[in-house]
């Protein structure tokens, strides 16, 4: 365990004005709070917070972060409270400890809302102050280094949340060293057999590999020195997890992975990077398609470097990364490399660097849009933890999206209104559909029309959380409006039966307030929406407004006037039930399972956002519906509709029978839209006829007429 004086010395090396007494007090507080506690390894618990503080100093974070590292477990594991921390160490350190404490309670492998909600809280905390996440990553690194002392189930759980959440977060922060170590440590516990086998296979060739690395480094250094470059060349084997992942994705063995070794060339300037690339390509043949310029087009996490793969000595493929010393510092430490201690600036990150981490602000925006925490967590994994694809606007601006993103994601990234009206996109000048998956280098131009609106289908190929959240919000608002209209219509109909005027009720503030209180809603609109969604029975409303459900039960203030009755009669708003000819704003749909016709005995079922679904009363699916959302409905006497109906006609398999049946339909004034005829082995033929029918009388007439045709055995409605 590193002594506290050594930690203080480290902090002083990059923050000379540090309050050493503050660090000592934090150490003493943690030592006293954890007194008597042991880690699973048997060591005193204080070893862990001191190790975390040590890792924090390696990132060169400020004294407040180091104090928070020393104190990060006291609130969760001891009797100390956040208020105790706040009183003794101030607001800043207390907020950091509070943020990290919340993180430690998250179980990312679970889809439960409570656990996902904790992740939402973490997002808010780390967007407010990035140090929260940096401290948590240091904590996770130390926990993973000592994971061997945990039980196997705990090892797997912690390793899985590390590789699924913390390693990708380290990647997005540009901390490649942390990312690689977290992945390799997780790999050991999640895939113990492959980890052991791969480690042994790599170890077998270590001597040969080290000699190869030494030879290539010497050749590269001398070649660059000849051209006048002050270059530092190093080589290393790629970390085990990345090798294993490549073996899995390519479905091959270790002997088929050619670029196991990566070399790094550090030079003085950006121009030297490109010049050194030319020297390397003149020495060894480059592999086509394996050059990437992350200097001109940096990754979202600030990573910059030139990557090329060449055929090196012994015909081996080797990857070479070329960057400046400053780029290397950023590549290894990411956001921490841009750390500037500023007393008045929360988070201590330069403003220009904060802009590069706009994804944190996006997370906060998404967590406001997405009310379902599990949906939010799923979206975060998609948006933050997948490989990126780089595309361009027509003006040449670069936009970065998760791999698999479509023009819909592009449109919503520009503006919500652009996304809502997109009909397609011109990709590199060629018109492509919304399902098109964008590729690196594509130039995307969005095509919109005012009449286009989001549909549920869009969710199948929208990838980013922003686009999916905006589409869902639009669909929810649309459903809300439909439910509001339908709910109002159903309430108005029930009130009419009790001779109560809905308009008068809405104008009477006292009565309306009493009704809303009784129904436990905030407004009349909320009540109507509840009815539209099937959560509120309109009869409950009538029972409150007119308890006897008769004319005598309604007060004179609310009773429907003569003029209202006359208007309702003229506009066909009578008590005949739902008008299938179409009352304004009433949303009605007919169940396909039973195809009800005017004259059928029917039952209504309120479906969320889709209006009243009408079933025939004997339909088996009608009985499967929620009894609380069933409503009694009847056909309007003036209803005239054409509905598709299917008759199953069993006939003798004899010549001319189909002509006779067809003639019978024609005589009834019916035009067949579809016929499916199949002869059986028993001398019978089964015929399915589809046609449009206006009501039950017409259906009964054609059924009777068919039954009279010679050779017809059975007529049945399907």
XYZ file of C-alpha atoms in Angstrom, residues 370-678:
309
model
C -36.962 8.390 -22.536
C -39.167 7.759 -19.534
C -38.521 4.015 -19.547
C -35.141 3.495 -17.805
C -34.534 0.081 -19.389
C -35.158 1.594 -22.836
C -32.673 4.342 -21.980
C -29.989 1.847 -20.922
C -30.510 -0.151 -24.117
C -30.169 3.003 -26.191
C -26.992 4.047 -24.409
C -25.351 0.710 -25.207
C -26.265 1.091 -28.882
C -25.156 4.712 -29.214
C -21.994 4.754 -27.145
C -20.557 1.292 -27.320
C -20.609 0.353 -31.006
C -18.130 1.050 -33.751
C -18.617 4.378 -35.479
C -19.323 5.237 -39.104
C -18.283 8.657 -40.455
C -20.501 10.403 -43.017
C -20.634 13.909 -44.479
C -23.285 16.564 -44.969
C -23.488 18.173 -48.449
C -21.452 21.078 -46.999
C -18.651 18.707 -45.953
C -19.331 18.623 -42.199
C -18.492 15.287 -40.541
C -21.198 13.413 -38.610
C -20.495 10.292 -36.545
C -23.056 7.501 -36.022
C -23.109 3.953 -34.662
C -22.499 1.310 -37.325
C -25.819 0.291 -38.893
C -27.313 3.800 -38.669
C -29.670 4.935 -41.460
C -30.727 8.251 -43.054
C -33.436 8.484 -40.379
C -30.715 8.734 -37.717
C -28.926 11.333 -39.842
C -32.093 13.418 -40.273
C -32.965 13.446 -36.569
C -29.359 14.366 -35.742
C -29.808 17.507 -37.873
C -33.185 18.530 -36.375
C -36.323 16.876 -35.053
C -38.494 18.488 -37.738
C -36.189 17.258 -40.505
C -36.420 13.746 -39.053
C -40.208 13.818 -38.815
C -40.619 14.684 -42.507
C -37.870 12.581 -44.131
C -38.968 10.471 -47.103
C -35.570 9.302 -48.317
C -31.980 10.422 -48.835
C -29.556 11.081 -51.636
C -26.432 9.115 -50.828
C -23.483 10.207 -52.973
C -26.062 11.682 -55.375
C -28.149 8.505 -55.649
C -31.611 8.267 -54.083
C -31.717 5.593 -51.348
C -34.573 4.341 -49.113
C -34.835 4.987 -45.387
C -33.536 1.469 -44.658
C -30.155 2.199 -46.266
C -27.267 1.591 -43.842
C -24.777 4.435 -44.049
C -21.136 3.643 -44.857
C -17.904 5.465 -44.100
C -17.414 8.423 -46.421
C -21.040 8.658 -47.631
C -22.338 12.141 -48.443
C -25.929 12.257 -47.150
C -28.577 14.707 -48.325
C -31.992 14.358 -46.678
C -35.156 14.477 -48.815
C -38.298 15.671 -46.994
C -41.987 16.331 -47.720
C -44.417 18.214 -45.421
C -46.973 15.381 -45.476
C -44.545 12.710 -44.232
C -44.731 11.715 -40.563
C -43.005 9.053 -38.429
C -44.558 5.606 -38.404
C -44.035 2.591 -36.159
C -42.067 0.899 -38.985
C -39.312 3.477 -38.583
C -38.351 1.948 -35.236
C -37.220 -1.185 -37.116
C -34.347 0.630 -38.825
C -33.643 3.706 -36.676
C -30.555 2.952 -34.574
C -29.590 6.013 -32.508
C -31.284 6.739 -29.214
C -32.116 10.282 -30.305
C -33.988 9.143 -33.421
C -35.823 6.318 -31.638
C -36.802 8.593 -28.749
C -38.174 11.279 -31.101
C -40.124 8.704 -33.137
C -41.617 7.148 -29.995
C -42.522 10.579 -28.625
C -44.294 11.477 -31.860
C -46.221 8.190 -31.901
C -47.178 8.609 -28.228
C -48.468 12.141 -28.845
C -50.412 10.909 -31.848
C -51.954 8.094 -29.799
C -52.688 10.556 -27.013
C -54.614 12.814 -29.398
C -56.597 9.883 -30.769
C -57.357 8.636 -27.263
C -58.445 12.124 -26.231
C -60.916 12.394 -29.111
C -62.236 8.880 -28.667
C -62.510 9.217 -24.883
C -64.442 12.455 -25.174
C -66.848 10.843 -27.640
C -67.467 7.847 -25.357
C -68.034 10.071 -22.303
C -70.392 12.319 -24.268
C -72.420 9.310 -25.403
C -72.803 7.952 -21.861
C -73.747 11.380 -20.513
C -76.406 11.751 -23.218
C -78.118 8.630 -21.895
C -78.437 10.409 -18.537
C -79.556 13.640 -20.262
C -76.401 15.426 -19.124
C -74.694 17.985 -21.367
C -70.945 17.475 -21.646
C -70.438 21.085 -22.762
C -72.247 22.411 -19.685
C -70.234 20.088 -17.461
C -66.969 21.377 -18.927
C -68.085 24.997 -18.414
C -69.102 24.404 -14.796
C -65.787 24.744 -12.939
C -67.092 23.531 -9.564
C -68.707 20.384 -10.975
C -65.693 19.665 -13.177
C -63.277 20.075 -10.247
C -65.350 17.688 -8.112
C -65.439 15.154 -10.958
C -61.663 15.333 -11.514
C -61.027 14.875 -7.790
C -63.353 11.882 -7.677
C -61.684 10.322 -10.739
C -58.200 11.194 -9.364
C -57.131 13.076 -12.496
C -55.663 16.546 -12.963
C -57.886 17.730 -15.840
C -60.799 16.848 -18.085
C -58.389 16.010 -20.922
C -56.547 13.533 -18.684
C -59.902 11.943 -17.860
C -60.842 11.646 -21.548
C -57.433 10.133 -22.360
C -57.942 7.603 -19.557
C -61.255 6.607 -21.121
C -59.644 6.422 -24.574
C -56.911 4.134 -23.263
C -59.463 1.950 -21.498
C -58.262 2.843 -17.997
C -61.487 4.629 -17.014
C -65.032 3.375 -17.568
C -67.256 6.254 -18.801
C -70.105 4.819 -16.724
C -68.126 5.717 -13.585
C -68.201 9.346 -14.718
C -71.975 9.220 -15.229
C -72.397 7.641 -11.806
C -70.669 10.657 -10.233
C -72.322 13.386 -12.326
C -75.833 11.843 -12.378
C -76.002 9.190 -9.631
C -79.388 7.774 -10.637
C -78.373 7.594 -14.297
C -81.709 9.110 -15.235
C -83.134 12.524 -16.058
C -83.986 13.106 -12.416
C -80.404 12.432 -11.406
C -78.909 15.241 -13.493
C -78.960 18.733 -12.012
C -80.659 21.511 -13.962
C -77.265 23.120 -14.475
C -75.963 20.083 -16.371
C -79.178 18.837 -18.057
C -79.059 18.824 -21.840
C -81.043 21.697 -23.354
C -83.638 21.429 -26.124
C -81.355 23.093 -28.666
C -78.555 20.616 -27.881
C -80.962 17.706 -28.341
C -82.073 19.138 -31.683
C -78.464 19.659 -32.862
C -77.566 16.130 -31.780
C -80.546 14.724 -33.676
C -79.676 16.643 -36.844
C -76.026 15.564 -36.664
C -77.119 11.948 -36.046
C -75.647 11.912 -32.502
C -78.503 9.807 -31.226
C -78.479 7.014 -28.686
C -78.134 4.353 -31.298
C -74.514 3.778 -30.287
C -71.430 4.141 -32.452
C -72.321 5.361 -35.901
C -70.443 3.163 -38.296
C -71.129 5.603 -41.098
C -68.635 7.816 -39.258
C -69.146 10.228 -36.400
C -66.392 12.858 -36.333
C -63.284 11.962 -34.283
C -64.500 8.502 -33.278
C -61.858 5.917 -33.958
C -63.393 2.565 -34.948
C -61.804 -0.564 -36.358
C -63.277 -3.946 -37.216
C -61.656 -7.140 -35.986
C -60.330 -9.237 -38.867
C -60.837 -12.419 -36.910
C -64.643 -12.251 -37.223
C -65.403 -9.434 -39.735
C -68.566 -8.009 -38.080
C -71.367 -6.703 -40.281
C -74.258 -4.339 -39.497
C -76.886 -6.602 -37.973
C -74.379 -8.824 -36.151
C -74.610 -8.908 -32.361
C -71.405 -7.036 -31.488
C -69.140 -6.143 -28.598
C -66.638 -3.262 -28.376
C -63.161 -3.425 -26.906
C -61.165 -0.255 -26.197
C -57.575 -0.629 -27.398
C -54.858 1.849 -26.458
C -54.504 4.479 -29.146
C -56.416 2.441 -31.750
C -59.995 3.232 -30.803
C -62.842 0.774 -30.343
C -62.271 -2.632 -31.905
C -65.544 -4.296 -32.868
C -65.978 -8.074 -32.566
C -68.967 -10.296 -33.165
C -70.237 -11.274 -29.744
C -69.565 -14.977 -30.310
C -65.989 -14.426 -31.497
C -63.546 -16.443 -29.311
C -61.033 -13.567 -29.390
C -63.653 -11.216 -27.955
C -63.735 -13.363 -24.816
C -59.949 -13.172 -24.532
C -60.070 -9.380 -24.147
C -59.803 -7.565 -20.820
C -63.348 -7.413 -19.322
C -62.644 -3.962 -17.879
C -62.117 -2.553 -21.352
C -65.199 -4.054 -22.978
C -67.950 -1.592 -23.898
C -71.508 -2.253 -24.996
C -72.086 -0.881 -28.482
C -74.799 -1.150 -31.073
C -75.133 -0.481 -34.751
C -76.460 2.854 -35.894
C -79.782 2.370 -37.668
C -78.542 4.347 -40.675
C -75.210 2.541 -40.886
C -74.274 1.507 -44.425
C -70.819 0.020 -44.896
C -69.154 -2.485 -47.157
C -67.081 -5.091 -45.347
C -65.106 -7.977 -46.772
C -66.859 -11.268 -45.964
C -65.809 -14.821 -46.710
C -68.150 -17.758 -47.324
C -67.046 -21.373 -47.308
C -69.156 -23.282 -49.829
C -68.820 -27.074 -49.943
C -70.103 -28.547 -53.214
C -70.138 -31.795 -55.113
C -67.127 -32.060 -57.403
C -69.119 -31.957 -60.666
C -68.907 -30.069 -63.972
C -70.691 -26.667 -64.105
C -71.087 -26.267 -60.328
C -68.809 -23.222 -60.156
C -70.726 -21.521 -62.962
C -74.009 -22.034 -61.070
C -72.534 -20.680 -57.837
C -71.060 -17.680 -59.649
C -74.405 -16.955 -61.310
C -76.109 -16.995 -57.886
C -73.687 -14.356 -56.509
C -74.266 -12.223 -59.611
C -78.068 -12.485 -59.238
C -77.731 -11.103 -55.685
C -75.795 -8.075 -56.994
C -72.502 -9.294 -55.498
C -69.163 -9.011 -57.252
C -66.625 -11.610 -56.071
C -63.203 -10.166 -55.196
C -61.467 -13.510 -54.637
C -62.208 -17.235 -55.097
C -60.163 -20.189 -53.910
C -61.390 -23.597 -55.082
C -59.905 -26.969 -54.155
